[in-house]
Short mmCIF file of C-alpha atoms in Angstrom, two decimals:
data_model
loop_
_atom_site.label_atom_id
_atom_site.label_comp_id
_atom_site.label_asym_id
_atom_site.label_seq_id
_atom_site.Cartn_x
_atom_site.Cartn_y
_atom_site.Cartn_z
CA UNK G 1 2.81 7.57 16.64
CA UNK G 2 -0.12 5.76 18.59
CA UNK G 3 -0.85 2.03 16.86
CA UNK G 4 -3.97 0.49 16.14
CA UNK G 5 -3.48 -3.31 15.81
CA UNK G 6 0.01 -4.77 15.49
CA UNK G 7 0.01 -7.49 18.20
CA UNK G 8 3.06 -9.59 18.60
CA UNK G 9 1.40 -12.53 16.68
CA UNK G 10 1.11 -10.04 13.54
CA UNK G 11 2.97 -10.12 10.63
CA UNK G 12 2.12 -6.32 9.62
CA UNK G 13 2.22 -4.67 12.84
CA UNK G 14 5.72 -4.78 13.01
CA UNK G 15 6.79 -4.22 9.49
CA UNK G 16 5.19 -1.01 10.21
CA UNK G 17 6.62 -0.39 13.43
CA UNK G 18 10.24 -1.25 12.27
CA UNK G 19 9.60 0.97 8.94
CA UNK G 20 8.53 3.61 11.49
CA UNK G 21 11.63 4.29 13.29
CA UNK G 22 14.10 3.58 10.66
CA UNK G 23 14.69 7.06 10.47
CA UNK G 24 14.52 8.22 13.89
CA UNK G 25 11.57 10.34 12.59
CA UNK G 26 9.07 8.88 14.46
CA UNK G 27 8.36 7.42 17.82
CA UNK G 28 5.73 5.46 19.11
CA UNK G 29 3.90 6.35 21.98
CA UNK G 30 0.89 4.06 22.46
CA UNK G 31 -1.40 1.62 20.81
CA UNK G 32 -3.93 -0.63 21.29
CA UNK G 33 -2.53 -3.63 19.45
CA UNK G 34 -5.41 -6.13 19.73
CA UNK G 35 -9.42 -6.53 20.34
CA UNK G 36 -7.86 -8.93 23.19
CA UNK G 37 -6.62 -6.72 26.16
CA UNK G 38 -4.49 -9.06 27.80
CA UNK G 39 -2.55 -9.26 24.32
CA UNK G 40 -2.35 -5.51 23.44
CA UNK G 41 -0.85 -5.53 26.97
CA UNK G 42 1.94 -8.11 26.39
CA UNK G 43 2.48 -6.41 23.04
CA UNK G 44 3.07 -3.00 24.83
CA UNK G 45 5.32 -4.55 27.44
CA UNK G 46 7.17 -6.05 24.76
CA UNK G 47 7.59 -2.98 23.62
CA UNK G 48 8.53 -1.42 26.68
CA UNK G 49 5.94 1.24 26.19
CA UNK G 50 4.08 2.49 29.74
CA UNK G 51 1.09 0.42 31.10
CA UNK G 52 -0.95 3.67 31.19
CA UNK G 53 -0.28 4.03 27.08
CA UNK G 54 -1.75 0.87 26.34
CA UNK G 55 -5.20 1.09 26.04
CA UNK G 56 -8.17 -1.43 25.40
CA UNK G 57 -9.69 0.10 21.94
CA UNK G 58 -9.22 2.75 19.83
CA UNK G 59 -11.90 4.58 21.18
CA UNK G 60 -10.10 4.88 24.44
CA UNK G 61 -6.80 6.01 23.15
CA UNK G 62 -8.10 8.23 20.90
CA UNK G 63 -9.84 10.20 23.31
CA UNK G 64 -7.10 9.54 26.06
CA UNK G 65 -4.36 11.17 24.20
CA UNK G 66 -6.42 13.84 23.06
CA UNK G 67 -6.36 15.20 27.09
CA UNK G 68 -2.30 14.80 26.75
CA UNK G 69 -0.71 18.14 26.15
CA UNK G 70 0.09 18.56 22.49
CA UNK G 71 4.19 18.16 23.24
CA UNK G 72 3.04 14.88 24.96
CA UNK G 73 0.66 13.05 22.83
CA UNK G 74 0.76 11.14 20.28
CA UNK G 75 0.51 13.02 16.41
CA UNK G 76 -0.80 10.48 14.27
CA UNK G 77 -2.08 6.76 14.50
CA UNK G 78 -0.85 4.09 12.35
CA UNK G 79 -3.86 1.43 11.64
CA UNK G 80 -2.47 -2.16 11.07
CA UNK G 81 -5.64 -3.99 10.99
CA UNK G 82 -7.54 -6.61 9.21
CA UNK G 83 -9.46 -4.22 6.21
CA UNK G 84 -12.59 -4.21 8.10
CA UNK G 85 -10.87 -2.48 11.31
CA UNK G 86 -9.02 0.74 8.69
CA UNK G 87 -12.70 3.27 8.41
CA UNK G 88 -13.68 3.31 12.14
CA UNK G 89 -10.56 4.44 13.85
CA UNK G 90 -9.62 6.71 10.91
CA UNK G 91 -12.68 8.24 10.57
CA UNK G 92 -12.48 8.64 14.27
CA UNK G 93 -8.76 9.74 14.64
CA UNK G 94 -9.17 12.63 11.75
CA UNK G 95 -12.58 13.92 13.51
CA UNK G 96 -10.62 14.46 16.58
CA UNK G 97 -7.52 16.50 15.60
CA UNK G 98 -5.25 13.22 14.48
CA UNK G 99 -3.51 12.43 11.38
CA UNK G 100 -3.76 8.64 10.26
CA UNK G 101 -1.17 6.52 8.24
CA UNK G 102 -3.23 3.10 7.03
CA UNK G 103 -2.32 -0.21 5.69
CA UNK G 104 -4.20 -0.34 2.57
CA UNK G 105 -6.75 -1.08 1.07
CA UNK G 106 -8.13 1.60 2.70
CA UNK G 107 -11.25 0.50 3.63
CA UNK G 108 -13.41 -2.67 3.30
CA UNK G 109 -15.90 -1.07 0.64
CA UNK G 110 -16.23 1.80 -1.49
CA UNK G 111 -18.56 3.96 0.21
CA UNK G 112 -16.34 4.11 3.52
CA UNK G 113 -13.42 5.29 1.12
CA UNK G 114 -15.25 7.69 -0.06
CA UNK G 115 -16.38 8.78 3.20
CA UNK G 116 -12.84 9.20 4.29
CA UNK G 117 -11.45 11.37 1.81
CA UNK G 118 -14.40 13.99 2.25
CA UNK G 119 -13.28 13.85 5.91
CA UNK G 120 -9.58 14.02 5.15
CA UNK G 121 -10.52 17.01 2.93
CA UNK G 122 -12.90 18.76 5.31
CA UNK G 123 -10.23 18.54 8.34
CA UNK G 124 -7.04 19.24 6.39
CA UNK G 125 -5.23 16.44 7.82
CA UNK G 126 -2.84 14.23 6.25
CA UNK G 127 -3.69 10.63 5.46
CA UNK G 128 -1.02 8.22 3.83
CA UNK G 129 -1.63 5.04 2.53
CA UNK G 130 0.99 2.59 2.55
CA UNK G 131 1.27 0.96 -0.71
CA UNK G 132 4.98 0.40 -0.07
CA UNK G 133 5.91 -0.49 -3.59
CA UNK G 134 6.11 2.79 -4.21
CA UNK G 135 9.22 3.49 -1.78
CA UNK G 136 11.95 1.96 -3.74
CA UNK G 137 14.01 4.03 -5.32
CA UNK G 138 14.06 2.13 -9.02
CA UNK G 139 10.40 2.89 -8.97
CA UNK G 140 10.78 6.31 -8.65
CA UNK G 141 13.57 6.30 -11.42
CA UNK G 142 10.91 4.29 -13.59
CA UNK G 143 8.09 7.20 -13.08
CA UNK G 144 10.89 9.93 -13.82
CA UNK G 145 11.94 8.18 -17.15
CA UNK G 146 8.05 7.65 -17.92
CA UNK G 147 7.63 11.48 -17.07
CA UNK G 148 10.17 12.84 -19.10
CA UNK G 149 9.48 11.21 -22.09
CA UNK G 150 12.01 8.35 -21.92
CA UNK G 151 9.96 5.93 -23.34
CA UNK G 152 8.20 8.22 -25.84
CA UNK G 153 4.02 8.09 -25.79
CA UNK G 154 3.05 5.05 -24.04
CA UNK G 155 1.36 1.75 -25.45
CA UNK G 156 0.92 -0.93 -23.32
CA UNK G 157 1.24 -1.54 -19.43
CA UNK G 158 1.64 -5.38 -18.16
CA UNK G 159 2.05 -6.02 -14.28
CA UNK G 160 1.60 -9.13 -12.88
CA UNK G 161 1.69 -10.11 -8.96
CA UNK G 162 1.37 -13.83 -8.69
CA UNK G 163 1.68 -15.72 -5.52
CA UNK G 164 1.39 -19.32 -4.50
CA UNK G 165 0.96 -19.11 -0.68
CA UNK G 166 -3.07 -20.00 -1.11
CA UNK G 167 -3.11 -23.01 -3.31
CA UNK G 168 -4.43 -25.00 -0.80
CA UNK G 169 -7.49 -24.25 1.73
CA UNK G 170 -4.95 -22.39 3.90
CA UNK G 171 -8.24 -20.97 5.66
CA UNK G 172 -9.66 -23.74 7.34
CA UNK G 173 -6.34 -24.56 9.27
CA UNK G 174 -5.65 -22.00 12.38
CA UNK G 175 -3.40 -19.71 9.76
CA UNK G 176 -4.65 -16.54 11.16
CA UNK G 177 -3.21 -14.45 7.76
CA UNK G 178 -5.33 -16.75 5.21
CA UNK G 179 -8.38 -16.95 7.90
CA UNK G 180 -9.31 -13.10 7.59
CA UNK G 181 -8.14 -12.73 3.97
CA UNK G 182 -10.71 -14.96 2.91
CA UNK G 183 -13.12 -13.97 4.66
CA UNK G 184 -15.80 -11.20 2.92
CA UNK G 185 -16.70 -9.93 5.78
CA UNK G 186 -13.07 -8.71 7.09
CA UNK G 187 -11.19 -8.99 3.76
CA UNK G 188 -14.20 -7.11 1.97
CA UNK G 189 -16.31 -8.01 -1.40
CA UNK G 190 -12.42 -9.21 -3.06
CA UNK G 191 -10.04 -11.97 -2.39
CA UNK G 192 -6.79 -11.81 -4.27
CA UNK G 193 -7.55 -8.85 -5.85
CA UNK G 194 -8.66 -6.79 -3.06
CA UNK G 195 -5.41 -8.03 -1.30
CA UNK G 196 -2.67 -7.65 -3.96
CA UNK G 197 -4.17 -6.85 -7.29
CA UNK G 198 -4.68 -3.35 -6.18
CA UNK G 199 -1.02 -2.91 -5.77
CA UNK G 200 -0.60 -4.08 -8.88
CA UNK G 201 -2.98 -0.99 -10.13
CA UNK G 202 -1.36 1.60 -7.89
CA UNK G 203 1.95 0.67 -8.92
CA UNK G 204 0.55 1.19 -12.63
CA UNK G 205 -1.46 4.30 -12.24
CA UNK G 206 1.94 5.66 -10.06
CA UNK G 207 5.23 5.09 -12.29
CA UNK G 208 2.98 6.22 -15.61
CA UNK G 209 0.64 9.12 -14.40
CA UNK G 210 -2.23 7.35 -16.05
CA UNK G 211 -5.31 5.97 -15.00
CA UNK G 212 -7.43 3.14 -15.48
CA UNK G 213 -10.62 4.53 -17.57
CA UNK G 214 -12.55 1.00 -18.28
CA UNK G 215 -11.65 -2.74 -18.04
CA UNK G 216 -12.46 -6.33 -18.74
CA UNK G 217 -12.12 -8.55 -15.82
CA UNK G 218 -12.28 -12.44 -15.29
CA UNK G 219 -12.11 -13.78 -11.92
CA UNK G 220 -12.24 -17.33 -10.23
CA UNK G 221 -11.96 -18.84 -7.06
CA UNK G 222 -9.92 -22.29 -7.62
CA UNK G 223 -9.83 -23.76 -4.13
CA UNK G 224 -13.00 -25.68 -4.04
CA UNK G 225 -14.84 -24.30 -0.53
CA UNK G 226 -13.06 -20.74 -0.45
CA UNK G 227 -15.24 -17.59 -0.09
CA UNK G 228 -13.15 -14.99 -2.52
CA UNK G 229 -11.35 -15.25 -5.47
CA UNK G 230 -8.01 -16.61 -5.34
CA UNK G 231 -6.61 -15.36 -9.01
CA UNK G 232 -7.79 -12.60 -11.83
CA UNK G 233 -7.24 -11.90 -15.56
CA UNK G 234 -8.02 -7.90 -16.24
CA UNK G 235 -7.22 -6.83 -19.62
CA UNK G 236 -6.86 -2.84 -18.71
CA UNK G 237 -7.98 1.06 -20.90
CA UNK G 238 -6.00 3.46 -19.56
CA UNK G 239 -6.02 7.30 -20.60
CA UNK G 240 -4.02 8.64 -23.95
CA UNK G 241 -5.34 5.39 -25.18
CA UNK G 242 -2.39 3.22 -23.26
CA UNK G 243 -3.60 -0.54 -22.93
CA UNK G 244 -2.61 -2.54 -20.17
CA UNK G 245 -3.00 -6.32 -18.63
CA UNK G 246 -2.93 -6.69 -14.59
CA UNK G 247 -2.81 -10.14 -13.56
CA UNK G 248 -2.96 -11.47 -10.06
CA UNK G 249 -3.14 -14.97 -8.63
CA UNK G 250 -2.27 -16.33 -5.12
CA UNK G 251 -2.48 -19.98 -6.16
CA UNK G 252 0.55 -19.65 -8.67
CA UNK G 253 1.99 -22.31 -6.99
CA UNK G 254 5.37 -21.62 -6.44
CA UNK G 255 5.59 -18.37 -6.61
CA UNK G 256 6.95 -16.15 -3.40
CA UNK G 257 6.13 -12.72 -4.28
CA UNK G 258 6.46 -12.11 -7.82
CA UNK G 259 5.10 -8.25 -8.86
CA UNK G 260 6.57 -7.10 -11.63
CA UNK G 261 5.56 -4.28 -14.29
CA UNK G 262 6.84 -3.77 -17.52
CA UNK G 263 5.86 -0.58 -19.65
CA UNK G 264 6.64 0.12 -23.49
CA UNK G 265 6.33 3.32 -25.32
CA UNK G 266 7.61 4.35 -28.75
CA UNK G 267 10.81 4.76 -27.76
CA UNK G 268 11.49 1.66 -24.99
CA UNK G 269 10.37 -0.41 -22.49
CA UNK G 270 10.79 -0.61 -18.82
CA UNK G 271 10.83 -3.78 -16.74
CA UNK G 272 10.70 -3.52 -12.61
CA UNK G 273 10.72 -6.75 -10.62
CA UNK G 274 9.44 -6.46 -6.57
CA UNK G 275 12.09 -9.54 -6.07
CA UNK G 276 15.12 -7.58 -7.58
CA UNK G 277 14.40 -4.31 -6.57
CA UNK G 278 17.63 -2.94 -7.49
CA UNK G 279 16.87 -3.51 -10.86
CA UNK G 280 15.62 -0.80 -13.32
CA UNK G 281 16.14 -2.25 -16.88
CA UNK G 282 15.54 -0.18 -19.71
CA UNK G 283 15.24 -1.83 -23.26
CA UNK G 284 14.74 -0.80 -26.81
CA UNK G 285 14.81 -2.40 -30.45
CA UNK G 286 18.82 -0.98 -30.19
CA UNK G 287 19.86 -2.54 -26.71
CA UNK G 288 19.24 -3.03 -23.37
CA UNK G 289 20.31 -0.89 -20.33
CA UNK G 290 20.23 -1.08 -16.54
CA UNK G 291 19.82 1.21 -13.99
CA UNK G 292 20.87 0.39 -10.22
CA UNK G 293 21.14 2.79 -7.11
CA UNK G 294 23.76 4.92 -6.32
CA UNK G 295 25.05 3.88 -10.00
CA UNK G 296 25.40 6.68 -12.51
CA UNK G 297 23.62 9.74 -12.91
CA UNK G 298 19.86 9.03 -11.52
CA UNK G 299 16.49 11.53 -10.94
CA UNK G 300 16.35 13.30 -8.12
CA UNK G 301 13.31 11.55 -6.55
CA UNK G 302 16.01 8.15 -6.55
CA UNK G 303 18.04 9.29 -5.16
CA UNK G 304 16.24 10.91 -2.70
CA UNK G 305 15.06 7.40 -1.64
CA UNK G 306 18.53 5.70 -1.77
CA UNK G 307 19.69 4.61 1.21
CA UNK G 308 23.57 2.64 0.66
CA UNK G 309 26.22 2.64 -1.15
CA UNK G 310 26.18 1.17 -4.49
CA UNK G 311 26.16 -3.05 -3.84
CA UNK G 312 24.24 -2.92 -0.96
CA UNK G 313 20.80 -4.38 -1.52
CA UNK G 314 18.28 -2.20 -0.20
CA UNK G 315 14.46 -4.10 -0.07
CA UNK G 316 11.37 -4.23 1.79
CA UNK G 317 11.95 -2.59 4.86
CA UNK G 318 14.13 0.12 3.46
CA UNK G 319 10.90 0.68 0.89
CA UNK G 320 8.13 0.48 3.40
CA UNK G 321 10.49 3.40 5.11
CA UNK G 322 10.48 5.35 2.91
CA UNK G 323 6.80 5.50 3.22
CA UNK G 324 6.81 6.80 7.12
CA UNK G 325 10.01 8.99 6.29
CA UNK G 326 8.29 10.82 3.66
CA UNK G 327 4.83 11.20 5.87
CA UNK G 328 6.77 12.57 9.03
CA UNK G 329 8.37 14.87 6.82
CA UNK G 330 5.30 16.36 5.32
CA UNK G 331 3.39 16.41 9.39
CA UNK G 332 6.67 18.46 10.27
CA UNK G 333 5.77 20.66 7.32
CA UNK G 334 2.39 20.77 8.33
CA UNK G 335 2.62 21.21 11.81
CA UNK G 336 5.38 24.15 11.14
CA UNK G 337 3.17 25.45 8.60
CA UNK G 338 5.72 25.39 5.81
CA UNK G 339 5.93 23.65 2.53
CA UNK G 340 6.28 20.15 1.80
CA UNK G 341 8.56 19.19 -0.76
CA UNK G 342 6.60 16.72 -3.30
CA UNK G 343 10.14 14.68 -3.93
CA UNK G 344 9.49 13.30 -0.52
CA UNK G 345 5.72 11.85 -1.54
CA UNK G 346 3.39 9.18 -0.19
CA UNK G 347 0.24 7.41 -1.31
CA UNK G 348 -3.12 9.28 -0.63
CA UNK G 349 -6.41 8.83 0.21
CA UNK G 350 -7.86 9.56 -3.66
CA UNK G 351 -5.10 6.67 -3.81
CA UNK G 352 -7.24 4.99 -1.77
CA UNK G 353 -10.38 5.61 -3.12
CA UNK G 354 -9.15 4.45 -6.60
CA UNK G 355 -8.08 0.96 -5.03
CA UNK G 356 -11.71 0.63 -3.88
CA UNK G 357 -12.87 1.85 -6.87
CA UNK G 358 -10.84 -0.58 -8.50
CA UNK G 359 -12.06 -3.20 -6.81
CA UNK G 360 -15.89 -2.70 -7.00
CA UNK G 361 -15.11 -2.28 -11.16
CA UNK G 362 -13.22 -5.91 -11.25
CA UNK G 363 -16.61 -7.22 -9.78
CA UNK G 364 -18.96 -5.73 -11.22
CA UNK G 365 -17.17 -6.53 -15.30
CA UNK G 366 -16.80 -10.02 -13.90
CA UNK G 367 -20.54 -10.41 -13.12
CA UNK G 368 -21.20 -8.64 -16.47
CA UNK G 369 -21.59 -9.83 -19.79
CA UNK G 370 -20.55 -6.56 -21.05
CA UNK G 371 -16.78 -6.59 -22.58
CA UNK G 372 -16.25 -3.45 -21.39
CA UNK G 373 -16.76 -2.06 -17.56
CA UNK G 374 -16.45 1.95 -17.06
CA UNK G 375 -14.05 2.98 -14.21
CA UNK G 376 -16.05 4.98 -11.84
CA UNK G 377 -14.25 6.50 -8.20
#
């Protein structure tokens, strides 16, 4: 793995590098971990990587390790940047041979997205996304029970992701997380809903299967003098005629990291908190039951993404692993030229076009007067 962005004053970067080689799947190689040389080289010696696989841009590590013999160089690039930084070294990386594994969103706007996914299409390369809510193995036993008809025909989809850690003008103090993620032109045309209300969709659209087909959306920016909104209301029309309400706020003050989904159907419900991820509780109108790892008889794809014994509280990390795991195991496929098996999966870059998508359809039904907004990718 080569990294773009990740220096040591990042918070990302080395999520991703420690979700990396949890496995001993992947390695990394070489980077360029800042726009500042002199950082991306105290990052690399921090790193203990060589000074010669350190570069000063993307450009030039790109095109570097593509003279490396294939045994030597690096396989894929991991991008860690602010949003605006994801569509130039992709699109770059892909065109010359490399496959890419990106933070999400995937790109600042729409159009790039799109862009992308022709390009991952035309080349045949992989492309994972890393919404990393999708690693834990209780969400995966939520999207098996959905599947096979635990919960009857769906109704009605609520998730929520609140957070408080914006409540005040975090932006105009030197708080280099709140500085870009307020700012349009490196956070893109959303705020809090660009940043974690599109996790709240993926996480939707992944345990049910369903998509979003129209919305209502009602956005506001609270801090007086911020640039993006800082909470959202979306009341949600998804497919088979499944409602759904997706709410996201990052001045719920007091709240740490709060996403949580909960999904009814004939039959049951399902509730999911991010906070207790070892938590699966099924409920119905005859009594409530829970679901843990390594507890009982659980799907396949769980178990394929439990890590410990039962007790042992797997989170974040362990999640965001499961993530790289799954990718390295479908480049070995791909490289080898056998099958992948789909148990071991990983956001996509449609995945990623529907979180821009998303986006640009919160906007535009909050600027409308329209009840109703059509979801178009």
């Amino acid at each position: 793995m080569g990294m773009v962005g990740g220096s040591l004053e990042a918070f990302i970067g080395a999520v991703h590098r420690r979700a990396a080689v949890f496995d001993g799947e992947i390695e990394l190689v070489c980077g360029v971990f800042s726009s500042n040389p002199e950082k991306s080289k105290q990052t690399g010696h921090a790193l203990y990587l060589p000074e010669d696989r350190v570069y000063t841009s993307y450009e030039e590590m790109i095109m570097r390790e593509k003279e490396l013999p294939e045994g030597e160089r690096m396989d894929f690039i991991s991008i860690v940047t602010p949003n605006h930084m994801h569509f130039p070294p992709a699109k770059m990386a892909l065109e010359n041979g490399f496959h890419v594994m990106c933070d999400k969103p995937m790109t600042l706007n729409l159009e790039e997205a799109k862009e992308l996914a022709a390009i991952v299409e035309r080349t045949g390369l992989l492309f994972g996304l890393t919404h990393n809510y999708t690693g834990y193995p209780m969400v995966k036993e939520a999207r098996d029970m959905v599947r096979n008809g635990k919960l009857g025909k769906l109704r009605k989809i609520v998730v929520e992701y609140p957070q408080g850690w914006l409540s005040k003008l975090e932006e105009a103090t030197d708080y280099k997380q709140a500085i870009w993620r307020t700012d349009p032109t490196k956070s893109g045309a959303a705020g809090c809903m660009g940043d974690i209300g599109t996790h709240a969709e993926n996480l939707a659209e992944y345990i049910t299967g369903l998509k979003i087909t129209e919305l209502c959306a009602d956005l506001t920016t609270f801090v007086e003098g911020r640039k993006l909104d800082d909470d959202g209301n979306v009341l949600l029309h998804f497919e088979d005629g499944v409602k759904g309400v997706l709410h996201a706020s990052q001045i719920a003050n007091g709240e740490e990291n709060a996403l949580n989904i909960r999904i009814y159907g004939e039959l049951g419900g399902l509730e999911w908190h991010q906070m207790e991820p070892n938590t699966l509780i099924y409920k119905s109108n005859e009594g409530q039951r829970i679901f843990r790892p390594s507890v009982g008889e659980l799907s396949a794809a769980a178990k394929a993404h439990i890590r410990m014994p039962s007790g042992h509280p797997e989170g974040f990390f362990e999640a965001f692993a499961n993530l790289y795991r799954n990718f390295a195991f479908a480049l070995r496929a791909h490289m080898s030229g056998q099958p992948h098996d789909p148990i071991y999966d990983f956001p996509s870059a449609q995945d990623g076009v529907r979180g821009l998508a998303f986006i640009d359809t919160v906007i535009k039904s909050n600027q409308s007067n329209e009840k109703w907004t059509k979801f178009v990718e």
